[in-house]
Amino acid sequence: MFRDTLRNYNRVASLAVGQLLSLTEEMSISAILSAVADTYPSELRKEQHRDIPRIAWHLQMLRQNLQPASVVADIGGGIGLMSPGMAALGYRSILLDDFRDSVNSRFPIETLGVHKNVRIISTDATQAVDAFEPDSLDGVTSFESVEHWHHSPKPVFHAVMRALKPGGLFFFGLPNCVDLRKRITTVIGTSQWSSMRDWYEPPVFRGHVREARVSDLRYIGNDLGLSEPKILGRNWEVVLRLGVIGRMADAVLSVKPSLCSDIYLIGRKPAIQS
């Protein structure tokens, strides 16, 4: 009995130490991102600072899987913190985006000054098929982008898999179409895919075309032949709005990714067998 008690104590202690180290790393990354956010124009600074917890977690996952100086391409990251954050952490950062959102007309990335250490590829995501040489990337990321695409992501995903080196990292995320909030609001009749103004008024709809659910991510992982695939869940809007209470709720919900508002697929291109 004593041995079992000691074993359980060691397991809990190890978990607590791991969580403390993870929190310490997240705080370190957040401090770096805060300095990057301060370089944005004043009109954009508040929004970038608000997004730090989400981007810090993305970068923390990246650091757990790829060494600094790795070549990592972020697809659809726009003028956000992800690609300059990667560069600030020592990655060789590449950003591919069409830069056609309304914010880009007011703040062109060429004059923004934040992404000076990032290689910019200004093109639609469909052109990722030809943007990268085979076996040239250590990692590919894409967050909250694919749900806006009016074309199938399959050719793009297969293209970036060819561009990944053997063992390279594939990491992408998007909103969950059947998270806990949407399940509740659908039942009570208040769920809405996108606002009328966003869909009806602009000449080109840039909103969410299709979100995904956990089974969709498994399908994509199988189609791409990912090794070591994992599906993760987070709840960023809850975290950003509710602070400590939101973090506690996120910790509970993340145990069940199918209930989370933000879902992620992470895996690797299979290594070459000798």
Tab-separated table of C-alpha atoms in Angstrom:
chain	number	residue	atom	x	y	z
A	1	MET	CA	0.000	0.000	0.000
A	2	PHE	CA	2.847	2.362	0.859
A	3	ARG	CA	4.468	1.707	-2.524
A	4	ASP	CA	1.196	2.437	-4.328
A	5	THR	CA	0.750	5.663	-2.354
A	6	LEU	CA	4.330	6.714	-3.120
A	7	ARG	CA	3.890	5.856	-6.807
A	8	ASN	CA	0.710	7.936	-6.999
A	9	TYR	CA	2.403	10.809	-5.178
A	10	ASN	CA	5.333	10.740	-7.614
A	11	ARG	CA	2.928	10.692	-10.552
A	12	VAL	CA	1.024	13.717	-9.241
A	13	ALA	CA	4.253	15.537	-8.382
A	14	SER	CA	5.661	14.857	-11.846
A	15	LEU	CA	2.453	16.171	-13.441
A	16	ALA	CA	2.544	19.297	-11.266
A	17	VAL	CA	6.184	19.959	-12.175
A	18	GLY	CA	5.371	19.462	-15.851
A	19	GLN	CA	2.479	21.907	-15.666
A	20	LEU	CA	4.681	24.442	-13.849
A	21	LEU	CA	7.405	24.152	-16.487
A	22	SER	CA	4.782	24.480	-19.226
A	23	LEU	CA	3.361	27.602	-17.587
A	24	THR	CA	6.866	29.064	-17.179
A	25	GLU	CA	7.607	28.453	-20.863
A	26	GLU	CA	4.271	29.987	-21.878
A	27	MET	CA	5.015	33.089	-19.787
A	28	SER	CA	8.456	33.408	-21.422
A	29	ILE	CA	6.950	33.168	-24.907
A	30	SER	CA	4.198	35.619	-23.929
A	31	ALA	CA	6.814	38.182	-22.866
A	32	ILE	CA	8.512	37.873	-26.270
A	33	LEU	CA	5.173	38.216	-28.065
A	34	SER	CA	4.305	41.272	-25.981
A	35	ALA	CA	7.455	42.974	-27.218
A	36	VAL	CA	6.537	42.064	-30.812
A	37	ALA	CA	2.963	43.321	-30.327
A	38	ASP	CA	4.331	46.665	-29.151
A	39	THR	CA	5.882	47.198	-32.604
A	40	TYR	CA	2.465	47.214	-34.322
A	41	PRO	CA	0.768	50.532	-35.143
A	42	SER	CA	-1.237	51.849	-32.204
A	43	GLU	CA	-4.549	51.028	-33.915
A	44	LEU	CA	-3.634	47.316	-34.037
A	45	ARG	CA	-1.723	46.966	-30.794
A	46	LYS	CA	-4.622	46.164	-28.454
A	47	GLU	CA	-5.941	43.382	-30.688
A	48	GLN	CA	-2.485	41.802	-30.998
A	49	HIS	CA	-1.919	41.904	-27.238
A	50	ARG	CA	-5.316	40.273	-26.705
A	51	ASP	CA	-4.303	37.413	-29.007
A	52	ILE	CA	-1.075	36.614	-27.129
A	53	PRO	CA	-2.411	33.623	-25.088
A	54	ARG	CA	-3.533	31.838	-28.264
A	55	ILE	CA	-0.359	32.534	-30.237
A	56	ALA	CA	1.828	31.702	-27.215
A	57	TRP	CA	0.248	28.254	-27.027
A	58	HIS	CA	0.762	27.696	-30.761
A	59	LEU	CA	4.431	28.617	-30.374
A	60	GLN	CA	4.788	26.512	-27.246
A	61	MET	CA	3.531	23.484	-29.195
A	62	LEU	CA	5.956	24.361	-31.975
A	63	ARG	CA	8.896	24.523	-29.554
A	64	GLN	CA	7.955	21.148	-28.125
A	65	ASN	CA	8.169	19.604	-31.592
A	66	LEU	CA	10.758	21.601	-33.582
A	67	GLN	CA	14.155	23.030	-32.743
A	68	PRO	CA	14.889	26.754	-33.280
A	69	ALA	CA	16.368	27.537	-36.713
A	70	SER	CA	13.870	25.109	-38.262
A	71	VAL	CA	12.183	26.339	-41.444
A	72	VAL	CA	8.452	26.783	-40.736
A	73	ALA	CA	5.776	28.089	-43.109
A	74	ASP	CA	2.558	29.592	-41.752
A	75	ILE	CA	-0.333	29.575	-44.226
A	76	GLY	CA	-3.048	32.209	-43.934
A	77	GLY	CA	-1.612	33.986	-40.887
A	78	GLY	CA	-2.180	37.481	-42.279
A	79	ILE	CA	-0.604	40.348	-40.355
A	80	GLY	CA	-0.972	38.517	-37.033
A	81	LEU	CA	1.631	37.560	-34.441
A	82	MET	CA	2.330	33.960	-35.472
A	83	SER	CA	4.981	34.458	-38.167
A	84	PRO	CA	6.887	37.340	-36.487
A	85	GLY	CA	6.592	35.385	-33.232
A	86	MET	CA	8.258	32.392	-34.882
A	87	ALA	CA	11.044	34.629	-36.145
A	88	ALA	CA	11.507	36.136	-32.668
A	89	LEU	CA	11.956	32.613	-31.265
A	90	GLY	CA	14.681	31.824	-33.779
A	91	TYR	CA	12.722	29.958	-36.446
A	92	ARG	CA	13.246	30.667	-40.137
A	93	SER	CA	9.743	31.966	-40.634
A	94	ILE	CA	7.752	32.002	-43.882
A	95	LEU	CA	4.293	33.544	-44.269
A	96	LEU	CA	1.977	32.711	-47.181
A	97	ASP	CA	-1.209	34.789	-47.433
A	98	ASP	CA	-3.218	36.645	-50.081
A	99	PHE	CA	-3.483	39.762	-47.847
A	100	ARG	CA	-6.935	40.602	-49.189
A	101	ASP	CA	-8.715	41.206	-45.887
A	102	SER	CA	-9.937	44.755	-45.309
A	103	VAL	CA	-7.228	45.416	-42.720
A	104	ASN	CA	-4.566	44.857	-45.370
A	105	SER	CA	-5.692	47.843	-47.416
A	106	ARG	CA	-5.196	50.061	-44.363
A	107	PHE	CA	-2.017	48.383	-43.148
A	108	PRO	CA	-0.088	46.808	-46.052
A	109	ILE	CA	2.341	44.243	-44.739
A	110	GLU	CA	5.177	45.803	-46.753
A	111	THR	CA	4.920	48.997	-44.717
A	112	LEU	CA	3.882	47.477	-41.392
A	113	GLY	CA	7.465	46.847	-40.314
A	114	VAL	CA	6.622	43.965	-37.959
A	115	HIS	CA	7.400	41.113	-40.367
A	116	LYS	CA	10.853	42.261	-41.486
A	117	ASN	CA	12.443	38.946	-40.418
A	118	VAL	CA	9.762	36.870	-42.138
A	119	ARG	CA	9.915	35.673	-45.741
A	120	ILE	CA	6.640	36.832	-47.305
A	121	ILE	CA	4.879	34.928	-50.089
A	122	SER	CA	1.948	37.061	-51.194
A	123	THR	CA	-0.405	34.673	-52.949
A	124	ASP	CA	-3.622	32.717	-52.499
A	125	ALA	CA	-3.396	29.493	-50.504
A	126	THR	CA	-4.190	27.492	-53.651
A	127	GLN	CA	-0.762	28.551	-54.968
A	128	ALA	CA	0.945	26.771	-52.069
A	129	VAL	CA	0.984	23.844	-54.479
A	130	ASP	CA	3.878	25.567	-56.293
A	131	ALA	CA	5.267	27.767	-53.521
A	132	PHE	CA	7.643	25.303	-51.843
A	133	GLU	CA	10.267	22.872	-53.055
A	134	PRO	CA	9.938	19.215	-52.035
A	135	ASP	CA	11.519	18.366	-48.666
A	136	SER	CA	12.272	22.045	-47.960
A	137	LEU	CA	10.261	22.669	-44.783
A	138	ASP	CA	10.643	21.430	-41.223
A	139	GLY	CA	7.135	22.468	-40.293
A	140	VAL	CA	3.860	23.872	-41.627
A	141	THR	CA	1.232	25.666	-39.561
A	142	SER	CA	-2.167	27.122	-40.379
A	143	PHE	CA	-4.659	28.476	-37.865
A	144	GLU	CA	-8.153	29.906	-38.391
A	145	SER	CA	-7.615	30.119	-42.122
A	146	VAL	CA	-8.874	26.993	-43.885
A	147	GLU	CA	-12.477	27.590	-42.780
A	148	HIS	CA	-12.460	30.717	-44.980
A	149	TRP	CA	-11.340	28.920	-48.150
A	150	HIS	CA	-13.812	28.567	-51.016
A	151	HIS	CA	-11.865	25.619	-52.402
A	152	SER	CA	-10.988	22.201	-51.060
A	153	PRO	CA	-7.952	22.244	-48.770
A	154	LYS	CA	-6.892	18.787	-49.974
A	155	PRO	CA	-4.528	19.882	-52.812
A	156	VAL	CA	-2.900	22.465	-50.523
A	157	PHE	CA	-2.418	19.996	-47.683
A	158	HIS	CA	-0.917	17.386	-49.991
A	159	ALA	CA	1.382	20.024	-51.491
A	160	VAL	CA	2.714	21.070	-48.094
A	161	MET	CA	3.163	17.411	-47.142
A	162	ARG	CA	5.427	17.052	-50.182
A	163	ALA	CA	7.259	20.198	-49.092
A	164	LEU	CA	7.853	18.817	-45.600
A	165	LYS	CA	11.062	16.969	-44.884
A	166	PRO	CA	10.652	13.403	-43.604
A	167	GLY	CA	9.604	13.727	-39.982
A	168	GLY	CA	8.428	17.314	-40.566
A	169	LEU	CA	5.588	18.773	-38.513
A	170	PHE	CA	2.041	19.427	-39.777
A	171	PHE	CA	0.035	21.571	-37.322
A	172	PHE	CA	-3.268	23.233	-38.134
A	173	GLY	CA	-6.406	24.317	-36.362
A	174	LEU	CA	-9.829	25.765	-37.032
A	175	PRO	CA	-13.186	26.296	-35.297
A	176	ASN	CA	-15.236	23.292	-34.222
A	177	CYS	CA	-18.636	23.309	-35.946
A	178	VAL	CA	-20.252	21.282	-33.137
A	179	ASP	CA	-18.679	22.645	-29.963
A	180	LEU	CA	-20.586	22.783	-26.687
A	181	ARG	CA	-21.837	26.357	-27.192
A	182	LYS	CA	-23.113	25.649	-30.717
A	183	ARG	CA	-24.906	22.510	-29.546
A	184	ILE	CA	-26.747	24.505	-26.899
A	185	THR	CA	-27.559	27.522	-29.084
A	186	THR	CA	-28.804	25.279	-31.907
A	187	VAL	CA	-31.287	23.602	-29.553
A	188	ILE	CA	-32.618	26.946	-28.265
A	189	GLY	CA	-32.724	28.435	-31.781
A	190	THR	CA	-30.137	31.218	-31.489
A	191	SER	CA	-27.229	29.681	-33.423
A	192	GLN	CA	-26.086	31.639	-36.487
A	193	TRP	CA	-23.351	30.660	-38.946
A	194	SER	CA	-22.253	34.215	-39.711
A	195	SER	CA	-23.737	37.678	-39.456
A	196	MET	CA	-26.041	38.969	-42.184
A	197	ARG	CA	-23.845	42.025	-42.698
A	198	ASP	CA	-20.673	39.966	-43.187
A	199	TRP	CA	-22.371	37.660	-45.689
A	200	TYR	CA	-24.645	40.053	-47.608
A	201	GLU	CA	-22.892	43.411	-47.778
A	202	PRO	CA	-19.289	42.852	-48.962
A	203	PRO	CA	-18.710	42.117	-52.654
A	204	VAL	CA	-16.691	39.031	-51.638
A	205	PHE	CA	-17.638	36.899	-48.640
A	206	ARG	CA	-14.551	36.330	-46.454
A	207	GLY	CA	-16.309	34.611	-43.558
A	208	HIS	CA	-16.431	30.968	-42.520
A	209	VAL	CA	-17.343	28.733	-45.452
A	210	ARG	CA	-17.009	25.450	-43.599
A	211	GLU	CA	-15.821	24.637	-40.116
A	212	ALA	CA	-14.885	21.098	-39.038
A	213	ARG	CA	-15.369	18.585	-36.267
A	214	VAL	CA	-13.055	16.046	-34.668
A	215	SER	CA	-13.981	13.238	-37.079
A	216	ASP	CA	-13.082	15.539	-40.000
A	217	LEU	CA	-9.602	16.043	-38.574
A	218	ARG	CA	-9.163	12.291	-38.238
A	219	TYR	CA	-10.206	11.953	-41.887
A	220	ILE	CA	-7.616	14.545	-42.945
A	221	GLY	CA	-4.909	12.909	-40.839
A	222	ASN	CA	-5.611	9.544	-42.446
A	223	ASP	CA	-5.716	11.052	-45.934
A	224	LEU	CA	-2.339	12.732	-45.430
A	225	GLY	CA	-0.813	9.628	-43.896
A	226	LEU	CA	0.354	11.510	-40.808
A	227	SER	CA	2.389	9.607	-38.265
A	228	GLU	CA	1.830	10.251	-34.560
A	229	PRO	CA	-1.410	12.205	-35.208
A	230	LYS	CA	-3.000	13.946	-32.245
A	231	ILE	CA	-6.195	15.948	-31.946
A	232	LEU	CA	-6.221	18.732	-29.379
A	233	GLY	CA	-8.916	21.140	-28.219
A	234	ARG	CA	-8.811	24.643	-26.758
A	235	ASN	CA	-11.373	27.376	-26.065
A	236	TRP	CA	-9.737	30.703	-26.818
A	237	GLU	CA	-12.738	32.990	-26.676
A	238	VAL	CA	-13.553	31.680	-23.194
A	239	VAL	CA	-9.933	32.143	-22.094
A	240	LEU	CA	-9.689	35.663	-23.518
A	241	ARG	CA	-13.035	36.835	-22.136
A	242	LEU	CA	-13.076	35.226	-18.691
A	243	GLY	CA	-9.431	35.205	-17.609
A	244	VAL	CA	-8.698	32.765	-14.764
A	245	ILE	CA	-12.238	31.336	-14.791
A	246	GLY	CA	-11.948	30.893	-18.552
A	247	ARG	CA	-8.630	29.054	-18.166
A	248	MET	CA	-10.230	26.704	-15.641
A	249	ALA	CA	-13.151	26.016	-17.992
A	250	ASP	CA	-10.733	25.500	-20.881
A	251	ALA	CA	-8.703	22.995	-18.832
A	252	VAL	CA	-11.850	20.946	-18.189
A	253	LEU	CA	-13.180	21.102	-21.757
A	254	SER	CA	-9.809	20.392	-23.397
A	255	VAL	CA	-10.008	16.838	-22.048
A	256	LYS	CA	-12.785	16.346	-24.626
A	257	PRO	CA	-11.738	18.125	-27.879
A	258	SER	CA	-15.116	17.426	-29.495
A	259	LEU	CA	-16.672	19.939	-27.070
A	260	CYS	CA	-14.016	22.632	-27.556
A	261	SER	CA	-14.481	25.713	-29.722
A	262	ASP	CA	-11.038	25.370	-31.354
A	263	ILE	CA	-9.701	22.025	-32.564
A	264	TYR	CA	-6.239	21.105	-33.818
A	265	LEU	CA	-4.570	18.326	-35.771
A	266	ILE	CA	-0.870	17.807	-35.197
A	267	GLY	CA	1.260	15.081	-36.726
A	268	ARG	CA	4.372	14.337	-38.732
A	269	LYS	CA	5.301	13.344	-42.236
A	270	PRO	CA	6.468	9.745	-41.988
A	271	ALA	CA	10.227	9.383	-41.743
A	272	ILE	CA	12.069	7.515	-44.471
A	273	GLN	CA	12.540	3.902	-43.475
A	274	SER	CA	16.152	2.723	-43.763
